[in-house]
């Protein structure tokens, strides 16, 4: 089958909207609606989200990630540098704290113990948001149920890097992609 057909259960996404410490802009609401519609369609989503720095692309990515989670899938956010991955992890952590959701950070500088713990969580199929660098798509990092791959600053990754992350999902299913 071409894509994963998510169901807009409005469980985590509605709770998230209720606890957001700010109102979404009209552009953010439109982007979230379009992405949700794409993710709920039978075709695989491959969407580019553009916006200036500070325009709220991250909060839109959180909504997309939560839609994957509430359908029992995992989401991955890949950033080009450890600094940016850590920044995203902090932002996701702060935004999702009221829901009790803690993202998993995966970077090359993780200790062997931390990397093994993160890899175990991903391999278990637990619905989780993994945030990291190219370390998300190296051997030893296998997603049991990757439903959404978000690639930040996608122009800084080669085609092979992007493909390697997208192919880390379960056999026969291709995750939706948000660039």
CSV table of C-alpha atoms in Angstrom, one decimal:
chain,number,residue,atom,x,y,z
A,1,UNK,CA,0.0,0.0,0.0
A,2,UNK,CA,1.2,3.5,-0.8
A,3,UNK,CA,0.9,5.2,2.5
A,4,UNK,CA,-0.3,4.9,6.1
A,5,UNK,CA,-3.9,6.0,6.5
A,6,UNK,CA,-4.0,7.8,9.8
A,7,UNK,CA,-7.2,8.5,11.6
A,8,UNK,CA,-7.8,11.9,13.1
A,9,UNK,CA,-8.7,10.6,16.6
A,10,UNK,CA,-8.3,14.1,18.1
A,11,UNK,CA,-7.0,12.6,21.3
A,12,UNK,CA,-3.5,14.0,21.8
A,13,UNK,CA,-3.9,16.7,19.2
A,14,UNK,CA,-7.0,18.2,20.9
A,15,UNK,CA,-5.4,17.9,24.3
A,16,UNK,CA,-2.3,19.6,22.9
A,17,UNK,CA,-4.3,22.5,21.5
A,18,UNK,CA,-6.0,23.0,24.9
A,19,UNK,CA,-2.7,23.2,26.8
A,20,UNK,CA,-0.8,25.4,24.3
A,21,UNK,CA,0.3,28.6,26.0
A,22,UNK,CA,-0.6,30.6,22.9
A,23,UNK,CA,-3.1,30.8,20.1
A,24,UNK,CA,-2.2,29.4,16.7
A,25,UNK,CA,-2.0,31.8,13.8
A,26,UNK,CA,-4.4,31.4,10.8
A,27,UNK,CA,-1.4,30.1,8.8
A,28,UNK,CA,-0.5,27.6,11.4
A,29,UNK,CA,-4.1,26.3,11.7
A,30,UNK,CA,-4.3,26.0,7.9
A,31,UNK,CA,-0.9,24.2,7.7
A,32,UNK,CA,-2.0,21.8,10.5
A,33,UNK,CA,-5.4,21.1,8.8
A,34,UNK,CA,-3.7,20.4,5.4
A,35,UNK,CA,-1.1,18.1,7.0
A,36,UNK,CA,-3.8,16.2,9.0
A,37,UNK,CA,-5.8,15.8,5.8
A,38,UNK,CA,-2.7,14.5,3.9
A,39,UNK,CA,-1.8,12.1,6.7
A,40,UNK,CA,-5.4,10.7,6.8
A,41,UNK,CA,-5.4,10.1,3.1
A,42,UNK,CA,-4.4,6.7,1.7
A,43,UNK,CA,-1.6,8.2,-0.3
A,44,UNK,CA,1.7,8.8,1.3
A,45,UNK,CA,2.3,12.4,2.4
A,46,UNK,CA,5.4,14.2,1.1
A,47,UNK,CA,5.0,17.8,2.0
A,48,UNK,CA,7.3,20.8,2.3
A,49,UNK,CA,6.5,23.3,5.1
A,50,UNK,CA,8.0,26.7,4.6
A,51,UNK,CA,8.2,29.7,6.8
A,52,UNK,CA,10.5,32.3,8.3
A,53,UNK,CA,12.4,31.6,11.5
A,54,UNK,CA,10.0,32.0,14.4
A,55,UNK,CA,6.9,31.5,12.2
A,56,UNK,CA,5.8,28.4,14.1
A,57,UNK,CA,6.9,25.5,11.9
A,58,UNK,CA,7.9,23.5,15.0
A,59,UNK,CA,4.4,23.7,16.6
A,60,UNK,CA,3.0,22.4,13.3
A,61,UNK,CA,5.5,19.6,13.4
A,62,UNK,CA,4.4,18.7,16.9
A,63,UNK,CA,0.7,18.4,15.8
A,64,UNK,CA,1.8,16.1,12.9
A,65,UNK,CA,3.9,14.0,15.4
A,66,UNK,CA,1.0,13.7,17.8
A,67,UNK,CA,-1.3,12.4,15.0
A,68,UNK,CA,1.2,9.6,14.3
A,69,UNK,CA,1.4,8.8,18.1
A,70,UNK,CA,-2.3,8.7,18.6
A,71,UNK,CA,-2.5,6.1,15.8
A,72,UNK,CA,0.2,3.9,17.5
A,73,UNK,CA,3.1,5.0,15.3
A,74,UNK,CA,6.4,6.7,16.0
A,75,UNK,CA,7.6,10.0,14.7
A,76,UNK,CA,11.2,11.1,13.9
A,77,UNK,CA,12.5,14.6,13.6
A,78,UNK,CA,16.0,14.8,11.9
A,79,UNK,CA,18.0,18.0,12.2
A,80,UNK,CA,21.4,18.6,10.5
A,81,UNK,CA,23.4,19.5,13.7
A,82,UNK,CA,23.4,18.2,17.3
A,83,UNK,CA,22.8,21.8,18.5
A,84,UNK,CA,19.6,22.1,16.4
A,85,UNK,CA,18.5,18.6,17.4
A,86,UNK,CA,19.0,19.4,21.1
A,87,UNK,CA,17.1,22.7,20.6
A,88,UNK,CA,14.2,20.9,19.0
A,89,UNK,CA,14.2,18.3,21.8
A,90,UNK,CA,14.0,21.0,24.4
A,91,UNK,CA,11.2,22.8,22.5
A,92,UNK,CA,9.2,19.6,22.0
A,93,UNK,CA,9.8,18.7,25.7
A,94,UNK,CA,8.5,22.0,26.9
A,95,UNK,CA,5.4,22.0,24.6
A,96,UNK,CA,4.6,18.3,25.4
A,97,UNK,CA,5.3,18.3,29.1
A,98,UNK,CA,1.6,19.0,30.0
A,99,UNK,CA,0.7,15.8,28.1
A,100,UNK,CA,3.4,13.7,29.8
A,101,UNK,CA,5.2,13.0,26.5
A,102,UNK,CA,9.0,13.1,26.6
A,103,UNK,CA,10.8,12.8,23.2
A,104,UNK,CA,13.9,10.6,22.8
A,105,UNK,CA,17.0,12.4,21.8
A,106,UNK,CA,19.4,10.5,19.5
A,107,UNK,CA,22.7,12.1,18.5
A,108,UNK,CA,26.2,10.8,17.8
A,109,UNK,CA,27.5,12.1,21.1
A,110,UNK,CA,25.2,10.0,23.2
A,111,UNK,CA,26.8,7.5,25.6
A,112,UNK,CA,26.7,3.9,24.6
A,113,UNK,CA,24.2,3.2,27.4
A,114,UNK,CA,21.9,6.1,26.4
A,115,UNK,CA,22.0,5.1,22.8
A,116,UNK,CA,21.1,1.5,23.7
A,117,UNK,CA,18.2,2.6,25.8
A,118,UNK,CA,16.9,4.9,23.0
A,119,UNK,CA,17.3,2.1,20.4
A,120,UNK,CA,15.4,-0.3,22.7
A,121,UNK,CA,12.5,2.1,23.0
A,122,UNK,CA,12.4,2.6,19.2
A,123,UNK,CA,12.6,-1.1,18.5
A,124,UNK,CA,9.8,-1.9,21.0
A,125,UNK,CA,7.3,-0.1,18.8
A,126,UNK,CA,6.3,2.2,21.6
A,127,UNK,CA,4.7,5.3,20.1
A,128,UNK,CA,7.4,7.9,20.7
A,129,UNK,CA,8.9,11.0,19.1
A,130,UNK,CA,12.6,10.6,18.3
A,131,UNK,CA,14.6,13.7,17.7
A,132,UNK,CA,18.1,13.6,16.5
A,133,UNK,CA,20.8,14.0,13.8
A,134,UNK,CA,21.8,11.6,11.1
A,135,UNK,CA,22.3,9.2,14.0
A,136,UNK,CA,18.5,8.4,13.6
A,137,UNK,CA,19.3,6.6,10.3
A,138,UNK,CA,22.4,4.7,11.2
A,139,UNK,CA,22.7,1.0,12.0
A,140,UNK,CA,21.5,0.1,15.4
A,141,UNK,CA,18.7,2.6,15.2
A,142,UNK,CA,15.7,0.7,14.0
A,143,UNK,CA,12.1,2.0,14.3
A,144,UNK,CA,9.5,-0.7,14.8
A,145,UNK,CA,6.7,1.5,13.7
A,146,UNK,CA,7.9,4.8,12.0
A,147,UNK,CA,4.8,6.6,10.7
A,148,UNK,CA,6.2,10.1,10.2
A,149,UNK,CA,9.6,11.4,9.2
A,150,UNK,CA,10.2,15.1,9.7
A,151,UNK,CA,13.3,16.4,8.2
A,152,UNK,CA,14.3,19.9,9.3
A,153,UNK,CA,16.5,22.1,7.0
A,154,UNK,CA,16.1,19.3,4.4
A,155,UNK,CA,18.3,21.2,2.0
A,156,UNK,CA,21.3,20.4,4.3
A,157,UNK,CA,20.8,16.7,3.9
A,158,UNK,CA,21.6,14.7,0.7
A,159,UNK,CA,19.0,12.5,-1.0
A,160,UNK,CA,20.6,9.4,0.5
A,161,UNK,CA,20.4,10.8,4.1
A,162,UNK,CA,16.7,11.6,3.7
A,163,UNK,CA,16.0,8.2,2.1
A,164,UNK,CA,17.9,6.3,4.8
A,165,UNK,CA,15.7,7.8,7.5
A,166,UNK,CA,12.4,7.1,5.6
A,167,UNK,CA,13.5,3.5,5.1
A,168,UNK,CA,13.9,2.9,8.8
A,169,UNK,CA,10.2,2.2,9.2
A,170,UNK,CA,8.4,-1.2,9.3
A,171,UNK,CA,8.7,-3.4,6.2
A,172,UNK,CA,6.0,-2.7,3.7
A,173,UNK,CA,5.0,0.6,5.2
A,174,UNK,CA,6.4,3.9,4.1
A,175,UNK,CA,6.1,6.8,6.6
A,176,UNK,CA,4.7,10.1,5.7
A,177,UNK,CA,7.3,12.8,5.1
A,178,UNK,CA,7.3,16.4,6.2
A,179,UNK,CA,10.2,18.5,5.1
